[in-house]
């Protein structure tokens, strides 16, 4: 059995379904994504072809993919006889299947991809996507707040700030550069000369 085709989109005459039961194992494993080719009511269907049809099961409409075997006309109308995988000879589905109930023929399937499709429609997937979106939104807000509070680049924030030393700067008259007090002058420095009053006033 599969998802209702009303729950799945149709692309260029093809429609995806998800296998939910093991009636076609091992040909169609449970959880497979099956792609059917949509057909019109006047299109011929070869015998022994897997088809998808509407049926009533426990008061609900379901979609089933089974093998089409032959058309039974013993009751005066065409009844399509179908079988699942592993049925015994002469054993057929009890569904009353007519031509208007058939919605498509099997094209191909992708094993287990249907499980992903089912998960994406589950409440758990919705919760996961909402949580992921909330985390991304919070991350964006925190980065924006930090950019206002600390306008420097992130790399500059991680580096220790270094003191810039002045080079080739001459001290004013009567003063000395840091580290060049009279008691701590380099040996190669010229002898100190006491400034005159005229130099101080000037």
mmCIF file of N, CA and C in Angstrom, residues 52-132:
data_model
loop_
_atom_site.group_PDB
_atom_site.id
_atom_site.type_symbol
_atom_site.label_atom_id
_atom_site.label_comp_id
_atom_site.label_asym_id
_atom_site.label_seq_id
_atom_site.Cartn_x
_atom_site.Cartn_y
_atom_site.Cartn_z
ATOM 1 N N UNK A 52 -1.011 0.306 -9.962
ATOM 2 C CA UNK A 52 -1.485 0.950 -8.737
ATOM 3 C C UNK A 52 -2.963 1.263 -8.907
ATOM 4 N N UNK A 53 -3.759 0.862 -7.941
ATOM 5 C CA UNK A 53 -5.203 1.037 -8.056
ATOM 6 C C UNK A 53 -5.792 1.468 -6.718
ATOM 7 N N UNK A 54 -6.969 2.070 -6.800
ATOM 8 C CA UNK A 54 -7.709 2.467 -5.597
ATOM 9 C C UNK A 54 -8.534 1.287 -5.104
ATOM 10 N N UNK A 55 -8.632 1.154 -3.788
ATOM 11 C CA UNK A 55 -9.404 0.052 -3.205
ATOM 12 C C UNK A 55 -9.942 0.481 -1.848
ATOM 13 N N UNK A 56 -10.938 -0.243 -1.375
ATOM 14 C CA UNK A 56 -11.520 -0.004 -0.058
ATOM 15 C C UNK A 56 -10.969 -1.035 0.923
ATOM 16 N N UNK A 57 -10.416 -0.543 2.044
ATOM 17 C CA UNK A 57 -9.868 -1.423 3.065
ATOM 18 C C UNK A 57 -10.283 -0.896 4.429
ATOM 19 N N UNK A 58 -11.092 -1.683 5.130
ATOM 20 C CA UNK A 58 -11.583 -1.312 6.461
ATOM 21 C C UNK A 58 -12.267 0.054 6.450
ATOM 22 N N UNK A 59 -13.055 0.279 5.405
ATOM 23 C CA UNK A 59 -13.820 1.511 5.304
ATOM 24 C C UNK A 59 -13.038 2.717 4.839
ATOM 25 N N UNK A 60 -11.766 2.532 4.485
ATOM 26 C CA UNK A 60 -10.949 3.647 4.027
ATOM 27 C C UNK A 60 -10.434 3.377 2.623
ATOM 28 N N UNK A 61 -10.270 4.457 1.866
ATOM 29 C CA UNK A 61 -9.707 4.316 0.526
ATOM 30 C C UNK A 61 -8.186 4.267 0.610
ATOM 31 N N UNK A 62 -7.612 3.258 0.006
ATOM 32 C CA UNK A 62 -6.158 3.094 -0.007
ATOM 33 C C UNK A 62 -5.717 2.908 -1.450
ATOM 34 N N UNK A 63 -4.414 2.991 -1.649
ATOM 35 C CA UNK A 63 -3.828 2.757 -2.966
ATOM 36 C C UNK A 63 -2.880 1.575 -2.853
ATOM 37 N N UNK A 64 -3.048 0.628 -3.730
ATOM 38 C CA UNK A 64 -2.328 -0.642 -3.668
ATOM 39 C C UNK A 64 -1.561 -0.844 -4.967
ATOM 40 N N UNK A 65 -0.360 -1.386 -4.850
ATOM 41 C CA UNK A 65 0.419 -1.778 -6.023
ATOM 42 C C UNK A 65 0.593 -3.287 -6.002
ATOM 43 N N UNK A 66 -0.037 -3.966 -6.922
ATOM 44 C CA UNK A 66 0.057 -5.414 -7.087
ATOM 45 C C UNK A 66 0.160 -5.739 -8.568
ATOM 46 N N UNK A 67 0.421 -7.016 -8.854
ATOM 47 C CA UNK A 67 0.497 -7.468 -10.244
ATOM 48 C C UNK A 67 -0.909 -7.600 -10.838
ATOM 49 N N UNK A 68 -1.077 -7.083 -12.050
ATOM 50 C CA UNK A 68 -2.307 -7.343 -12.807
ATOM 51 C C UNK A 68 -2.109 -8.644 -13.581
ATOM 52 N N UNK A 69 -3.038 -9.623 -13.361
ATOM 53 C CA UNK A 69 -2.892 -10.931 -13.992
ATOM 54 C C UNK A 69 -3.774 -11.078 -15.229
ATOM 55 N N UNK A 70 -5.082 -10.834 -15.075
ATOM 56 C CA UNK A 70 -5.980 -10.977 -16.229
ATOM 57 C C UNK A 70 -7.303 -10.289 -15.905
ATOM 58 N N UNK A 71 -8.180 -10.213 -16.916
ATOM 59 C CA UNK A 71 -9.499 -9.605 -16.758
ATOM 60 C C UNK A 71 -10.542 -10.712 -16.675
ATOM 61 N N UNK A 72 -11.325 -10.702 -15.626
ATOM 62 C CA UNK A 72 -12.397 -11.686 -15.431
ATOM 63 C C UNK A 72 -13.719 -11.075 -15.904
ATOM 64 N N UNK A 73 -14.377 -11.736 -16.856
ATOM 65 C CA UNK A 73 -15.642 -11.241 -17.406
ATOM 66 C C UNK A 73 -16.802 -12.183 -17.091
ATOM 67 N N UNK A 74 -16.609 -13.075 -16.127
ATOM 68 C CA UNK A 74 -17.635 -14.086 -15.840
ATOM 69 C C UNK A 74 -18.915 -13.484 -15.271
ATOM 70 N N UNK A 75 -18.835 -12.338 -14.636
ATOM 71 C CA UNK A 75 -20.019 -11.706 -14.046
ATOM 72 C C UNK A 75 -20.684 -10.713 -14.994
ATOM 73 N N UNK A 76 -20.228 -10.676 -16.225
ATOM 74 C CA UNK A 76 -20.824 -9.763 -17.201
ATOM 75 C C UNK A 76 -20.163 -8.402 -17.255
ATOM 76 N N UNK A 77 -19.132 -8.175 -16.475
ATOM 77 C CA UNK A 77 -18.385 -6.921 -16.537
ATOM 78 C C UNK A 77 -16.906 -7.236 -16.318
ATOM 79 N N UNK A 78 -16.060 -6.276 -16.656
ATOM 80 C CA UNK A 78 -14.615 -6.486 -16.560
ATOM 81 C C UNK A 78 -14.142 -6.259 -15.126
ATOM 82 N N UNK A 79 -13.562 -7.294 -14.552
ATOM 83 C CA UNK A 79 -12.954 -7.188 -13.227
ATOM 84 C C UNK A 79 -11.481 -7.534 -13.363
ATOM 85 N N UNK A 80 -10.637 -6.610 -12.919
ATOM 86 C CA UNK A 80 -9.192 -6.796 -13.032
ATOM 87 C C UNK A 80 -8.713 -7.611 -11.837
ATOM 88 N N UNK A 81 -8.133 -8.771 -12.121
ATOM 89 C CA UNK A 81 -7.652 -9.678 -11.080
ATOM 90 C C UNK A 81 -6.184 -9.366 -10.786
ATOM 91 N N UNK A 82 -5.865 -9.194 -9.520
ATOM 92 C CA UNK A 82 -4.511 -8.805 -9.112
ATOM 93 C C UNK A 82 -3.985 -9.750 -8.044
ATOM 94 N N UNK A 83 -2.664 -9.774 -7.941
ATOM 95 C CA UNK A 83 -1.975 -10.608 -6.950
ATOM 96 C C UNK A 83 -0.805 -9.839 -6.352
ATOM 97 N N UNK A 84 -0.531 -10.136 -5.090
ATOM 98 C CA UNK A 84 0.679 -9.637 -4.474
ATOM 99 C C UNK A 84 1.834 -10.593 -4.710
ATOM 100 N N UNK A 85 2.982 -10.243 -4.182
ATOM 101 C CA UNK A 85 4.170 -11.098 -4.327
ATOM 102 C C UNK A 85 4.004 -12.350 -3.467
ATOM 103 N N UNK A 86 4.321 -13.525 -4.052
ATOM 104 C CA UNK A 86 4.294 -14.759 -3.290
ATOM 105 C C UNK A 86 2.928 -15.392 -3.150
ATOM 106 N N UNK A 87 1.930 -14.910 -3.887
ATOM 107 C CA UNK A 87 0.605 -15.545 -3.822
ATOM 108 C C UNK A 87 0.673 -16.944 -4.440
ATOM 109 N N UNK A 88 -0.137 -17.834 -3.942
ATOM 110 C CA UNK A 88 -0.223 -19.170 -4.528
ATOM 111 C C UNK A 88 -1.016 -19.113 -5.834
ATOM 112 N N UNK A 89 -0.854 -20.139 -6.633
ATOM 113 C CA UNK A 89 -1.552 -20.189 -7.916
ATOM 114 C C UNK A 89 -3.065 -20.224 -7.675
ATOM 115 N N UNK A 90 -3.768 -19.354 -8.370
ATOM 116 C CA UNK A 90 -5.215 -19.260 -8.215
ATOM 117 C C UNK A 90 -5.666 -18.365 -7.075
ATOM 118 N N UNK A 91 -4.734 -17.803 -6.301
ATOM 119 C CA UNK A 91 -5.076 -16.899 -5.202
ATOM 120 C C UNK A 91 -4.980 -15.455 -5.690
ATOM 121 N N UNK A 92 -6.055 -14.699 -5.559
ATOM 122 C CA UNK A 92 -6.095 -13.320 -6.040
ATOM 123 C C UNK A 92 -6.621 -12.399 -4.933
ATOM 124 N N UNK A 93 -6.436 -11.101 -5.162
ATOM 125 C CA UNK A 93 -6.956 -10.116 -4.214
ATOM 126 C C UNK A 93 -8.480 -10.153 -4.205
ATOM 127 N N UNK A 94 -9.056 -9.823 -3.068
ATOM 128 C CA UNK A 94 -10.509 -9.782 -2.942
ATOM 129 C C UNK A 94 -11.096 -8.430 -3.349
ATOM 130 N N UNK A 95 -10.237 -7.501 -3.734
ATOM 131 C CA UNK A 95 -10.727 -6.181 -4.134
ATOM 132 C C UNK A 95 -11.528 -6.273 -5.433
ATOM 133 N N UNK A 96 -12.604 -5.488 -5.518
ATOM 134 C CA UNK A 96 -13.360 -5.336 -6.760
ATOM 135 C C UNK A 96 -12.711 -4.206 -7.556
ATOM 136 N N UNK A 97 -11.876 -4.581 -8.507
ATOM 137 C CA UNK A 97 -11.090 -3.592 -9.235
ATOM 138 C C UNK A 97 -11.622 -3.485 -10.660
ATOM 139 N N UNK A 98 -11.964 -2.267 -11.044
ATOM 140 C CA UNK A 98 -12.418 -1.989 -12.399
ATOM 141 C C UNK A 98 -11.444 -1.013 -13.057
ATOM 142 N N UNK A 99 -11.671 -0.799 -14.333
ATOM 143 C CA UNK A 99 -10.696 -0.002 -15.086
ATOM 144 C C UNK A 99 -10.545 1.401 -14.516
ATOM 145 N N UNK A 100 -11.633 2.003 -14.068
ATOM 146 C CA UNK A 100 -11.554 3.371 -13.550
ATOM 147 C C UNK A 100 -10.825 3.452 -12.213
ATOM 148 N N UNK A 101 -10.591 2.297 -11.563
ATOM 149 C CA UNK A 101 -9.868 2.293 -10.287
ATOM 150 C C UNK A 101 -8.351 2.314 -10.468
ATOM 151 N N UNK A 102 -7.892 1.994 -11.661
ATOM 152 C CA UNK A 102 -6.446 1.913 -11.908
ATOM 153 C C UNK A 102 -5.918 3.312 -12.209
ATOM 154 N N UNK A 103 -4.902 3.732 -11.454
ATOM 155 C CA UNK A 103 -4.368 5.096 -11.576
ATOM 156 C C UNK A 103 -3.007 5.150 -12.251
ATOM 157 N N UNK A 104 -2.310 4.024 -12.368
ATOM 158 C CA UNK A 104 -1.000 4.063 -13.007
ATOM 159 C C UNK A 104 -0.353 2.703 -13.074
ATOM 160 N N UNK A 105 0.707 2.628 -13.866
ATOM 161 C CA UNK A 105 1.500 1.407 -13.986
ATOM 162 C C UNK A 105 2.904 1.672 -13.462
ATOM 163 N N UNK A 106 3.520 0.622 -12.965
ATOM 164 C CA UNK A 106 4.847 0.732 -12.346
ATOM 165 C C UNK A 106 5.893 1.141 -13.377
ATOM 166 N N UNK A 107 6.735 2.116 -13.035
ATOM 167 C CA UNK A 107 7.847 2.537 -13.887
ATOM 168 C C UNK A 107 9.182 2.098 -13.282
ATOM 169 N N UNK A 108 9.469 2.531 -12.049
ATOM 170 C CA UNK A 108 10.689 2.119 -11.352
ATOM 171 C C UNK A 108 10.531 2.468 -9.880
ATOM 172 N N UNK A 109 11.479 2.027 -9.074
ATOM 173 C CA UNK A 109 11.430 2.359 -7.647
ATOM 174 C C UNK A 109 12.836 2.577 -7.120
ATOM 175 N N UNK A 110 12.922 3.307 -6.006
ATOM 176 C CA UNK A 110 14.189 3.573 -5.315
ATOM 177 C C UNK A 110 14.043 3.024 -3.899
ATOM 178 N N UNK A 111 14.799 1.969 -3.558
ATOM 179 C CA UNK A 111 14.626 1.343 -2.237
ATOM 180 C C UNK A 111 14.885 2.320 -1.090
ATOM 181 N N UNK A 112 14.009 2.283 -0.093
ATOM 182 C CA UNK A 112 14.155 2.967 1.196
ATOM 183 C C UNK A 112 14.096 4.495 1.120
ATOM 184 N N UNK A 113 14.048 5.063 -0.075
ATOM 185 C CA UNK A 113 13.948 6.522 -0.153
ATOM 186 C C UNK A 113 12.595 7.012 0.347
ATOM 187 N N UNK A 114 11.609 6.136 0.281
ATOM 188 C CA UNK A 114 10.298 6.516 0.798
ATOM 189 C C UNK A 114 10.296 6.774 2.289
ATOM 190 N N UNK A 115 11.200 6.120 3.022
ATOM 191 C CA UNK A 115 11.288 6.374 4.469
ATOM 192 C C UNK A 115 11.651 7.829 4.731
ATOM 193 N N UNK A 116 12.533 8.369 3.890
ATOM 194 C CA UNK A 116 12.914 9.777 4.035
ATOM 195 C C UNK A 116 11.713 10.674 3.774
ATOM 196 N N UNK A 117 10.955 10.348 2.721
ATOM 197 C CA UNK A 117 9.765 11.143 2.408
ATOM 198 C C UNK A 117 8.750 11.090 3.542
ATOM 199 N N UNK A 118 8.590 9.922 4.142
ATOM 200 C CA UNK A 118 7.661 9.794 5.256
ATOM 201 C C UNK A 118 8.132 10.599 6.466
ATOM 202 N N UNK A 119 9.445 10.574 6.724
ATOM 203 C CA UNK A 119 9.974 11.321 7.865
ATOM 204 C C UNK A 119 9.778 12.822 7.680
ATOM 205 N N UNK A 120 9.963 13.312 6.449
ATOM 206 C CA UNK A 120 9.823 14.742 6.202
ATOM 207 C C UNK A 120 8.396 15.225 6.422
ATOM 208 N N UNK A 121 7.435 14.312 6.397
ATOM 209 C CA UNK A 121 6.043 14.675 6.644
ATOM 210 C C UNK A 121 5.628 14.455 8.100
ATOM 211 N N UNK A 122 6.547 14.001 8.921
ATOM 212 C CA UNK A 122 6.216 13.665 10.303
ATOM 213 C C UNK A 122 6.361 14.889 11.211
ATOM 214 N N UNK A 123 5.706 14.897 12.388
ATOM 215 C CA UNK A 123 5.871 15.994 13.351
ATOM 216 C C UNK A 123 7.310 16.131 13.841
ATOM 217 N N UNK A 124 8.042 15.023 13.922
ATOM 218 C CA UNK A 124 9.437 15.099 14.375
ATOM 219 C C UNK A 124 10.278 15.924 13.413
ATOM 220 N N UNK A 125 10.046 15.757 12.104
ATOM 221 C CA UNK A 125 10.795 16.536 11.118
ATOM 222 C C UNK A 125 10.452 18.011 11.227
ATOM 223 N N UNK A 126 9.169 18.318 11.419
ATOM 224 C CA UNK A 126 8.765 19.716 11.575
ATOM 225 C C UNK A 126 9.423 20.337 12.800
ATOM 226 N N UNK A 127 9.458 19.601 13.909
ATOM 227 C CA UNK A 127 10.110 20.106 15.117
ATOM 228 C C UNK A 127 11.597 20.335 14.892
ATOM 229 N N UNK A 128 12.247 19.420 14.183
ATOM 230 C CA UNK A 128 13.674 19.552 13.919
ATOM 231 C C UNK A 128 13.967 20.784 13.073
ATOM 232 N N UNK A 129 13.156 21.016 12.021
ATOM 233 C CA UNK A 129 13.380 22.168 11.156
ATOM 234 C C UNK A 129 13.120 23.477 11.898
ATOM 235 N N UNK A 130 12.094 23.495 12.755
ATOM 236 C CA UNK A 130 11.826 24.703 13.534
ATOM 237 C C UNK A 130 12.967 24.998 14.501
ATOM 238 N N UNK A 131 13.491 23.958 15.149
ATOM 239 C CA UNK A 131 14.604 24.141 16.077
ATOM 240 C C UNK A 131 15.847 24.614 15.349
ATOM 241 N N UNK A 132 16.100 24.047 14.183
ATOM 242 C CA UNK A 132 17.255 24.456 13.384
ATOM 243 C C UNK A 132 17.122 25.918 12.966
#
